[in-house]
Tab-separated table of C-alpha atoms in Angstrom:
chain	number	residue	atom	x	y	z
A	11	UNK	CA	0.000	0.000	0.000
A	12	UNK	CA	1.357	3.422	-0.989
A	13	UNK	CA	-0.088	6.678	0.382
A	14	UNK	CA	0.884	10.306	-0.221
A	15	UNK	CA	-0.960	12.729	2.051
A	16	UNK	CA	-0.702	15.898	4.126
A	17	UNK	CA	0.592	15.524	7.687
A	18	UNK	CA	-1.735	16.112	10.630
A	19	UNK	CA	0.071	19.395	11.346
A	20	UNK	CA	-0.119	20.707	7.773
A	21	UNK	CA	-2.238	23.825	7.242
A	22	UNK	CA	-4.343	23.682	4.075
A	23	UNK	CA	-7.565	25.258	2.779
A	24	UNK	CA	-10.612	23.364	4.030
A	25	UNK	CA	-11.472	21.777	0.674
A	26	UNK	CA	-7.926	20.667	-0.220
A	27	UNK	CA	-6.692	17.165	0.579
A	28	UNK	CA	-3.322	16.021	-0.739
A	29	UNK	CA	-4.443	12.410	-0.387
A	30	UNK	CA	-7.313	13.073	-2.820
A	31	UNK	CA	-5.054	14.837	-5.303
A	32	UNK	CA	-2.409	12.131	-5.072
A	33	UNK	CA	-4.657	9.053	-5.131
A	34	UNK	CA	-4.623	8.495	-8.907
A	35	UNK	CA	-0.867	9.163	-8.932
A	36	UNK	CA	-0.020	6.610	-6.229
A	37	UNK	CA	-2.353	4.041	-7.785
A	38	UNK	CA	-0.890	4.496	-11.286
A	39	UNK	CA	2.582	4.266	-9.763
A	40	UNK	CA	1.681	0.983	-8.028
A	41	UNK	CA	0.069	-0.381	-11.188
A	42	UNK	CA	3.254	0.253	-13.192
A	43	UNK	CA	5.779	-0.629	-10.481
A	44	UNK	CA	7.386	-4.070	-10.938
A	45	UNK	CA	7.307	-6.385	-7.942
A	46	UNK	CA	10.230	-5.149	-5.865
A	47	UNK	CA	11.032	-4.869	-2.182
A	48	UNK	CA	11.841	-1.299	-1.156
A	49	UNK	CA	12.590	-1.859	2.529
A	50	UNK	CA	10.443	-4.837	3.456
A	51	UNK	CA	7.372	-2.746	4.297
A	52	UNK	CA	3.885	-3.622	3.068
A	53	UNK	CA	2.664	-0.047	3.648
A	54	UNK	CA	4.559	3.178	2.949
A	55	UNK	CA	3.136	6.595	3.860
A	56	UNK	CA	4.711	9.806	2.566
A	57	UNK	CA	3.477	12.859	4.481
A	58	UNK	CA	3.871	16.462	3.357
A	59	UNK	CA	4.179	19.070	6.078
A	60	UNK	CA	5.440	19.288	9.677
A	61	UNK	CA	5.738	16.046	11.604
A	62	UNK	CA	4.346	17.554	14.823
A	63	UNK	CA	3.644	14.840	17.392
A	64	UNK	CA	3.314	12.026	14.859
A	65	UNK	CA	5.401	8.913	15.401
A	66	UNK	CA	8.035	7.699	12.973
A	67	UNK	CA	7.949	4.142	11.667
A	68	UNK	CA	10.729	2.366	9.808
A	69	UNK	CA	9.241	-0.985	8.803
A	70	UNK	CA	7.539	-1.326	12.188
A	71	UNK	CA	4.971	-4.108	11.794
A	72	UNK	CA	5.347	-3.644	8.044
A	73	UNK	CA	4.742	0.132	8.070
A	74	UNK	CA	7.160	2.912	7.085
A	75	UNK	CA	6.450	6.633	7.010
A	76	UNK	CA	8.518	9.610	5.951
A	77	UNK	CA	7.875	13.363	6.292
A	78	UNK	CA	8.654	16.129	3.796
A	79	UNK	CA	8.536	18.871	6.409
A	80	UNK	CA	9.659	21.771	4.209
A	81	UNK	CA	6.996	21.241	1.536
A	82	UNK	CA	5.764	24.640	0.298
A	83	UNK	CA	1.964	24.334	0.161
A	84	UNK	CA	1.448	27.959	-0.905
A	85	UNK	CA	3.666	27.555	-3.957
A	86	UNK	CA	2.113	24.167	-4.710
A	87	UNK	CA	-1.453	25.496	-4.674
A	88	UNK	CA	-0.496	28.263	-7.113
A	89	UNK	CA	0.402	25.692	-9.786
A	90	UNK	CA	-1.889	24.322	-12.486
A	91	UNK	CA	-3.191	20.799	-11.930
A	92	UNK	CA	-0.788	19.057	-14.305
A	93	UNK	CA	2.211	20.724	-12.687
A	94	UNK	CA	0.828	19.828	-9.253
A	95	UNK	CA	0.641	16.194	-10.350
A	96	UNK	CA	4.232	16.330	-11.595
A	97	UNK	CA	5.363	17.848	-8.286
A	98	UNK	CA	3.574	15.166	-6.248
A	99	UNK	CA	5.092	12.429	-8.421
A	100	UNK	CA	8.567	13.852	-7.822
A	101	UNK	CA	8.055	14.051	-4.056
A	102	UNK	CA	6.710	10.495	-4.001
A	103	UNK	CA	9.585	9.071	-6.059
A	104	UNK	CA	12.260	10.925	-4.107
A	105	UNK	CA	10.781	9.762	-0.806
A	106	UNK	CA	10.785	6.140	-1.984
A	107	UNK	CA	14.421	6.462	-3.029
A	108	UNK	CA	15.283	7.927	0.386
A	109	UNK	CA	13.605	4.973	2.088
A	110	UNK	CA	15.230	2.426	-0.218
A	111	UNK	CA	18.746	3.815	0.297
A	112	UNK	CA	18.573	4.549	4.011
A	113	UNK	CA	20.561	1.457	4.985
A	114	UNK	CA	22.066	0.225	1.699
A	115	UNK	CA	22.916	1.714	-1.691
A	116	UNK	CA	20.221	-0.300	-3.516
A	117	UNK	CA	21.044	0.824	-7.082
A	118	UNK	CA	18.695	-1.685	-8.693
A	119	UNK	CA	15.663	-0.521	-6.690
A	120	UNK	CA	16.514	3.146	-7.340
A	121	UNK	CA	16.652	2.395	-11.071
A	122	UNK	CA	13.229	0.712	-10.934
A	123	UNK	CA	11.694	3.630	-9.014
A	124	UNK	CA	13.082	6.140	-11.532
A	125	UNK	CA	11.842	4.051	-14.461
A	126	UNK	CA	8.386	3.847	-12.889
A	127	UNK	CA	8.358	7.617	-12.326
A	128	UNK	CA	9.050	8.103	-16.049
A	129	UNK	CA	6.358	5.583	-16.982
A	130	UNK	CA	3.790	7.464	-14.867
A	131	UNK	CA	4.747	10.721	-16.618
A	132	UNK	CA	4.160	9.052	-19.987
A	133	UNK	CA	0.569	8.197	-18.987
A	134	UNK	CA	-0.127	11.939	-18.517
A	135	UNK	CA	-1.590	10.845	-15.154
A	136	UNK	CA	-4.421	8.844	-16.683
A	137	UNK	CA	-4.659	5.047	-16.794
A	138	UNK	CA	-7.511	2.735	-17.739
A	139	UNK	CA	-7.209	-0.946	-16.823
A	140	UNK	CA	-9.601	-3.726	-17.752
A	141	UNK	CA	-10.492	-5.925	-14.764
A	142	UNK	CA	-10.767	-9.234	-16.581
A	143	UNK	CA	-11.919	-11.279	-13.585
A	144	UNK	CA	-15.151	-9.247	-13.561
A	145	UNK	CA	-15.940	-9.877	-17.242
A	146	UNK	CA	-19.049	-11.990	-17.829
A	147	UNK	CA	-21.205	-13.067	-20.763
A	148	UNK	CA	-24.941	-13.632	-20.800
A	149	UNK	CA	-26.210	-17.200	-21.118
A	150	UNK	CA	-27.233	-16.669	-24.742
A	151	UNK	CA	-23.771	-15.144	-25.453
A	152	UNK	CA	-25.431	-12.089	-27.007
A	153	UNK	CA	-24.103	-9.678	-24.401
A	154	UNK	CA	-20.712	-9.293	-22.746
A	155	UNK	CA	-19.977	-7.132	-19.718
A	156	UNK	CA	-16.472	-5.727	-19.234
A	157	UNK	CA	-15.319	-3.699	-16.235
A	158	UNK	CA	-12.667	-0.991	-16.277
A	159	UNK	CA	-10.819	0.939	-13.563
A	160	UNK	CA	-10.093	4.551	-14.532
A	161	UNK	CA	-7.471	6.606	-12.679
A	162	UNK	CA	-7.263	10.303	-13.529
A	163	UNK	CA	-7.261	13.766	-11.919
A	164	UNK	CA	-10.876	14.281	-13.001
A	165	UNK	CA	-12.422	11.129	-11.504
A	166	UNK	CA	-9.767	10.075	-8.977
A	167	UNK	CA	-10.473	6.351	-9.063
A	168	UNK	CA	-13.728	5.341	-10.698
A	169	UNK	CA	-14.923	2.032	-12.081
A	170	UNK	CA	-17.328	1.508	-14.957
A	171	UNK	CA	-18.763	-1.359	-16.951
A	172	UNK	CA	-19.550	-1.613	-20.643
A	173	UNK	CA	-22.079	-3.911	-22.283
A	174	UNK	CA	-21.159	-5.113	-25.755
A	175	UNK	CA	-23.680	-6.918	-27.956
A	176	UNK	CA	-23.065	-9.794	-30.334
A	177	UNK	CA	-22.331	-7.322	-33.154
A	178	UNK	CA	-19.439	-5.996	-31.005
A	179	UNK	CA	-20.930	-2.531	-30.609
A	180	UNK	CA	-21.044	-0.922	-27.172
A	181	UNK	CA	-24.617	-0.495	-26.001
A	182	UNK	CA	-23.984	1.452	-22.816
A	183	UNK	CA	-21.396	2.573	-20.286
A	184	UNK	CA	-22.375	2.632	-16.618
A	185	UNK	CA	-20.414	4.124	-13.727
A	186	UNK	CA	-20.228	1.782	-10.744
A	187	UNK	CA	-19.495	4.403	-8.083
A	188	UNK	CA	-20.005	8.102	-7.442
A	189	UNK	CA	-17.607	10.431	-9.254
A	190	UNK	CA	-15.083	11.602	-8.238
A	191	UNK	CA	-13.891	8.957	-5.801
A	192	UNK	CA	-10.565	8.565	-4.006
A	193	UNK	CA	-10.752	5.007	-2.676
A	194	UNK	CA	-8.979	1.855	-3.837
A	195	UNK	CA	-11.938	-0.382	-4.715
A	196	UNK	CA	-9.979	-3.486	-5.691
A	197	UNK	CA	-11.484	-5.455	-2.798
A	198	UNK	CA	-14.833	-3.663	-3.032
A	199	UNK	CA	-15.424	-4.913	-6.592
A	200	UNK	CA	-14.049	-8.394	-5.990
A	201	UNK	CA	-16.173	-10.941	-7.872
A	202	UNK	CA	-18.986	-10.983	-10.427
A	203	UNK	CA	-21.775	-13.201	-11.701
A	204	UNK	CA	-24.922	-13.064	-13.805
A	205	UNK	CA	-28.052	-14.245	-12.040
A	206	UNK	CA	-31.594	-14.000	-13.428
A	207	UNK	CA	-30.398	-11.643	-16.191
A	208	UNK	CA	-28.826	-9.290	-13.656
A	209	UNK	CA	-25.100	-8.554	-13.607
A	210	UNK	CA	-23.973	-8.621	-9.963
A	211	UNK	CA	-20.689	-7.549	-8.366
A	212	UNK	CA	-19.767	-8.495	-4.787
A	213	UNK	CA	-17.110	-7.298	-2.378
A	214	UNK	CA	-14.584	-9.571	-0.679
A	215	UNK	CA	-17.143	-10.354	2.045
A	216	UNK	CA	-19.666	-11.590	-0.502
A	217	UNK	CA	-21.995	-8.589	-0.193
A	218	UNK	CA	-23.627	-7.239	-3.360
A	219	UNK	CA	-22.218	-3.753	-4.038
A	220	UNK	CA	-23.339	-3.243	-7.625
A	221	UNK	CA	-26.007	-4.702	-9.862
A	222	UNK	CA	-27.286	-3.945	-13.328
A	223	UNK	CA	-30.174	-5.550	-15.259
A	224	UNK	CA	-29.302	-6.821	-18.714
A	225	UNK	CA	-31.564	-5.643	-21.514
């Protein structure tokens, strides 16, 4: 898990949350990052702003956090959105490199982090991924439902499904959550089935979280 957010002591306008702005960036970064071990942690939190009374963790129970205490929020908020995204990506990548090289040189991991940073830049901060495990076809094979996860500054993280008919033309596109959204829904949209001509998606606990009648 990778999180980039403001620290508890950071002072920001009421409607600004770094974690919301950074969510599509961290998720695209994770989607493009090869399977590597940075420092053995399963969760890394990068916090912008003063540390205050917050504790520091260095792979404590699998958690590591790092603070960028001199982050200039005023200058950041004066930037356009694309430049803000670029700035957040740089802070995220540099923080990961700092963590990876704290105890050892780790040239290979640094190279992977830098390559992933460049790959995220090439996406222009937008990535659409098909979630193949949620694809289903109707019993008569005349309709196919495909699900996609969209990461972008405009929607944050939003999932949608498309119904394609037997002539391979898209009949409709349906959003599966409110837009914008800033939550990783990988476990929320976990499994799918078609029952009584209704496309159903369940979370990891088996609860129905989305359903759509087939025409």
